[in-house]
mmCIF file of C-alpha atoms in Angstrom:
data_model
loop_
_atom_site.group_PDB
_atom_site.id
_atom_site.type_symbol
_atom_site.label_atom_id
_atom_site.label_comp_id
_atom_site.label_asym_id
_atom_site.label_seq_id
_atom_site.Cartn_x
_atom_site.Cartn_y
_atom_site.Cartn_z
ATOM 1 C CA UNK A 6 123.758 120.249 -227.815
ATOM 2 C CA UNK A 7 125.857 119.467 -230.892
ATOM 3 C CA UNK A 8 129.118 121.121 -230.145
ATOM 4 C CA UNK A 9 131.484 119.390 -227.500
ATOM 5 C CA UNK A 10 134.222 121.954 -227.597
ATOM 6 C CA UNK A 11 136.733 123.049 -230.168
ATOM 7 C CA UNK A 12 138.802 120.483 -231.996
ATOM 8 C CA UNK A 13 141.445 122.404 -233.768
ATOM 9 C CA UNK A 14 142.692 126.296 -235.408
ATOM 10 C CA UNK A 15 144.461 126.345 -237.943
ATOM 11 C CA UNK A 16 147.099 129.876 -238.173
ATOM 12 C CA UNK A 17 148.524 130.729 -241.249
ATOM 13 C CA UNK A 18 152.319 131.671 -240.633
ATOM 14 C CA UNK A 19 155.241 133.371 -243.083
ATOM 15 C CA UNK A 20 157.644 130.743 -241.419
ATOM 16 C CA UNK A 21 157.160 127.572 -240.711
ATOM 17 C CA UNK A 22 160.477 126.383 -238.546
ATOM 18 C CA UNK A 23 160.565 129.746 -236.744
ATOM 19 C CA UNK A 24 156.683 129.304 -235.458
ATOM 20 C CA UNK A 25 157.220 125.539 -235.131
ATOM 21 C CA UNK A 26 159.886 126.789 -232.511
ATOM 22 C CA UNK A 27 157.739 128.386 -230.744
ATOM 23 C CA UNK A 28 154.571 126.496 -230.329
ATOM 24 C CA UNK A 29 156.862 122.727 -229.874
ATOM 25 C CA UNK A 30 159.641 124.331 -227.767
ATOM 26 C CA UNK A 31 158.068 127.370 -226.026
ATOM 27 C CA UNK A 32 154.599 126.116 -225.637
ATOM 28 C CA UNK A 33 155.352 122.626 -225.663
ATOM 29 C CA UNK A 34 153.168 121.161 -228.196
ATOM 30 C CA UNK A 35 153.913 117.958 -229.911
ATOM 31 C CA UNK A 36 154.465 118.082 -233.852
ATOM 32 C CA UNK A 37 152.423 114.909 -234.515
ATOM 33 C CA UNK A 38 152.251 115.441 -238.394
ATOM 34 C CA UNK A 39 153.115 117.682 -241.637
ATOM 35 C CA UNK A 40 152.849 118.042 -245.001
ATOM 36 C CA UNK A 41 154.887 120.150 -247.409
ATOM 37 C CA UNK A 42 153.474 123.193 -246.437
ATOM 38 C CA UNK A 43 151.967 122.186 -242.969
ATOM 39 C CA UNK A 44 152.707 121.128 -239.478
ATOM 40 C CA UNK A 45 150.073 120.231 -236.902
ATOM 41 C CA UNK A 46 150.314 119.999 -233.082
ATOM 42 C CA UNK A 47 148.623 117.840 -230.405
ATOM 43 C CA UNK A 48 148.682 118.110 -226.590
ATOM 44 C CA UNK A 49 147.540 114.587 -226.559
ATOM 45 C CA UNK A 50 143.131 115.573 -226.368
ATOM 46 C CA UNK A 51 143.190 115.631 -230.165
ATOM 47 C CA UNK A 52 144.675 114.133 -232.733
ATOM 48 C CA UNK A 53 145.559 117.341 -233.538
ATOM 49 C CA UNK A 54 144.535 120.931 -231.612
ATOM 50 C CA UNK A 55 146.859 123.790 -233.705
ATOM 51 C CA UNK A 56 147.798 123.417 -237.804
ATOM 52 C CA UNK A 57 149.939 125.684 -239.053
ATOM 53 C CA UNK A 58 149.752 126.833 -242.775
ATOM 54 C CA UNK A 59 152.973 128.185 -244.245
ATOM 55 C CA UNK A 60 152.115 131.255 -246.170
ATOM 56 C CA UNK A 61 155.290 133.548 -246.552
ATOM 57 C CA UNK A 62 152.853 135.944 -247.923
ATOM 58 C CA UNK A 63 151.034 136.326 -244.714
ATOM 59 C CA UNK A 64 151.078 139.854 -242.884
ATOM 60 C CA UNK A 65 148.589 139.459 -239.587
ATOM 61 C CA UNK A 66 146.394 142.465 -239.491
ATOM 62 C CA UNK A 67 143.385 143.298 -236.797
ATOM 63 C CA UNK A 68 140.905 142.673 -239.595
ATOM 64 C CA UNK A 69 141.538 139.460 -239.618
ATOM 65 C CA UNK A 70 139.235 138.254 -237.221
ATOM 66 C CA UNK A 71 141.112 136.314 -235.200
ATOM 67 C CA UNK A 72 141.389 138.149 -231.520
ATOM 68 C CA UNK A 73 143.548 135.469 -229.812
ATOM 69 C CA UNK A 74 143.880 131.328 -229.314
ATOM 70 C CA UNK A 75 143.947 130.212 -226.012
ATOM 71 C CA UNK A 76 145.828 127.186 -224.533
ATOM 72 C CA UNK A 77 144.576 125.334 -221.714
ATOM 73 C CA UNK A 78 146.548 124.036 -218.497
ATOM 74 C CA UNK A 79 146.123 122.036 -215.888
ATOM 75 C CA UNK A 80 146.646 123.965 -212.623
ATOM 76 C CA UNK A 81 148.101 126.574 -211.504
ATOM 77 C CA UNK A 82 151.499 125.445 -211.080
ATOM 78 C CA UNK A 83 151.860 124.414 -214.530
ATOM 79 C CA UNK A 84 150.870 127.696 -215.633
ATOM 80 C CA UNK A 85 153.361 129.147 -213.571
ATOM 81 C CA UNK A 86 156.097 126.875 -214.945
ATOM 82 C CA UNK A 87 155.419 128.071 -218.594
ATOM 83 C CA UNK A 88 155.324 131.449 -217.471
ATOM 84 C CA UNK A 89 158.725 131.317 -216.080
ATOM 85 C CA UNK A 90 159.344 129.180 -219.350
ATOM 86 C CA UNK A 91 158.666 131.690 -222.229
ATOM 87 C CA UNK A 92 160.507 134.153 -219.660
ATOM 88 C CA UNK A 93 163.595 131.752 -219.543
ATOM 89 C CA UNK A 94 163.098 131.724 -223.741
ATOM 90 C CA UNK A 95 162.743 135.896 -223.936
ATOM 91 C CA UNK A 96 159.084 135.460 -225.095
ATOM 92 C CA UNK A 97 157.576 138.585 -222.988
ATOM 93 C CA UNK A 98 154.787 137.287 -221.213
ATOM 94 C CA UNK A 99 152.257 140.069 -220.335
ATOM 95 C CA UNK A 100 151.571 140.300 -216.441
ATOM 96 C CA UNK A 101 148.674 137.506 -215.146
ATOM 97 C CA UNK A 102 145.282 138.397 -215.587
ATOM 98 C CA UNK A 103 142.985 137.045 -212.922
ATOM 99 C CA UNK A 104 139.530 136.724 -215.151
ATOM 100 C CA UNK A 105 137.653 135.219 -211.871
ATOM 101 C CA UNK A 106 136.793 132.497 -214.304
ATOM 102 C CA UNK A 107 140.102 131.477 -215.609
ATOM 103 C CA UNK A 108 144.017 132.522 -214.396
ATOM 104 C CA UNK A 109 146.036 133.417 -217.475
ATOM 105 C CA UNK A 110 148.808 135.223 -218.994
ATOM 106 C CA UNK A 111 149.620 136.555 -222.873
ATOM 107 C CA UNK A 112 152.352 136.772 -225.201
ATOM 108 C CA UNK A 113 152.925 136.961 -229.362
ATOM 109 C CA UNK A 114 153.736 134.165 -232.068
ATOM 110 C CA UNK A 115 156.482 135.000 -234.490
ATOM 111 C CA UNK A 116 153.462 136.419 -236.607
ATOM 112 C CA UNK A 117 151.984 138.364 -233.888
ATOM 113 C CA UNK A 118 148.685 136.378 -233.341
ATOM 114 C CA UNK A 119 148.335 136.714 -229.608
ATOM 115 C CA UNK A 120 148.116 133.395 -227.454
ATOM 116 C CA UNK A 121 146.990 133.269 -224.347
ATOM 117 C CA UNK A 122 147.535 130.535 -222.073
ATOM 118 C CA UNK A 123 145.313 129.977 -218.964
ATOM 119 C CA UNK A 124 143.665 127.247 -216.735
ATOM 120 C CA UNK A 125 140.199 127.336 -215.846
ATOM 121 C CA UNK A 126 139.045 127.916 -212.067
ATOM 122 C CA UNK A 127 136.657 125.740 -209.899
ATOM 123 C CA UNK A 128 133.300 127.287 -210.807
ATOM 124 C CA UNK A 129 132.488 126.614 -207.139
ATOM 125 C CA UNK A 130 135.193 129.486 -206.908
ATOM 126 C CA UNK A 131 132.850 131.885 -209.061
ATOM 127 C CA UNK A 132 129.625 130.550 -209.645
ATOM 128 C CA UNK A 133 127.467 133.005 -206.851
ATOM 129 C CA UNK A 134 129.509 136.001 -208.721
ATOM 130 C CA UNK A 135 126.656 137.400 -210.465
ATOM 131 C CA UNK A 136 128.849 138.880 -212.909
ATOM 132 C CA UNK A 137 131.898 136.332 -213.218
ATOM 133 C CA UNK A 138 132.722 137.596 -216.642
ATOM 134 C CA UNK A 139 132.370 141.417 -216.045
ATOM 135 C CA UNK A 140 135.632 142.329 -214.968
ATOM 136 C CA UNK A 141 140.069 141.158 -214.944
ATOM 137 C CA UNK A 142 142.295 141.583 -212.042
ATOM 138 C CA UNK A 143 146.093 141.300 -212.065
ATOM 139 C CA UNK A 144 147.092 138.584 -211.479
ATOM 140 C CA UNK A 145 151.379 138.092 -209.593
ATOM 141 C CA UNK A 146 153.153 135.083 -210.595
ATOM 142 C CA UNK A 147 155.515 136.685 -208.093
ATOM 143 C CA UNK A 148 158.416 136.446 -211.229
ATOM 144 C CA UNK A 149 157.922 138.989 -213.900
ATOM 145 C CA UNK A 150 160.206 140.651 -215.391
ATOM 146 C CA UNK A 151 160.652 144.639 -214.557
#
């Protein structure tokens, strides 16, 4: 196998400070570099994981290809601390999803790409599923909004 996993994305966005906001404060990424028209992130893995491309011409569409990124945390209880997090910052976060192989919950950028933000499961948790991928659950982080 060539491939060991996926180094970076890069999202083009109409504003830069307004989706910097988001993925440094909300997410908590680290801004580890820029250029005049580009700021990139790291959790620390990679010297960079997210780049962000200012292009105030940018309008997201669903032909774009892109279906959703999706942020990785450690356990459970951190992903429960971010949810209440982008709740505390009025970000929306959809209900958990319980995908058997993976907890997670979804929200929107400033330029509507969707992130999702989950934390893989013990495969000893899933692996005799003969279908682990077939089907999502809800998932209560016993705080969500009504």
């Amino acid at each position: 196998m060539f491939i060991d996993g996926i180094n970076h994305a890069t999202l083009r966005v109409r504003n830069l400070d307004r989706s910097d906001y988001f993925y440094s404060q909300v997410l908590g990424l680290k801004r580890v570099g820029k250029r005049s028209n580009m700021y990139f992130y790291s959790s620390g893995r990679f010297a960079h994981e997210l780049a962000l491309l200012h292009d105030p011409d940018y309008r997201r569409s669903d032909n774009d290809g892109l279906m959703h990124l999706c942020f990785n945390v450690a356990d459970e209880e951190k992903l429960h601390a971010l949810y209440q997090h982008c709740q505390n910052q009025e970000q929306a976060p959809s209900g958990g999803v319980d995908h058997l192989v993976m907890h997670s919950f979804y929200l929107r950028d400033p330029d509507g790409h969707v992130v999702e933000i989950g934390m893989d499961r013990p495969a000893e948790e899933w692996k005799d599923n003969p279908r682990p991928f077939a089907e999502d659950l809800p998932l209560s982080f016993g705080m969500e909004k009504r």
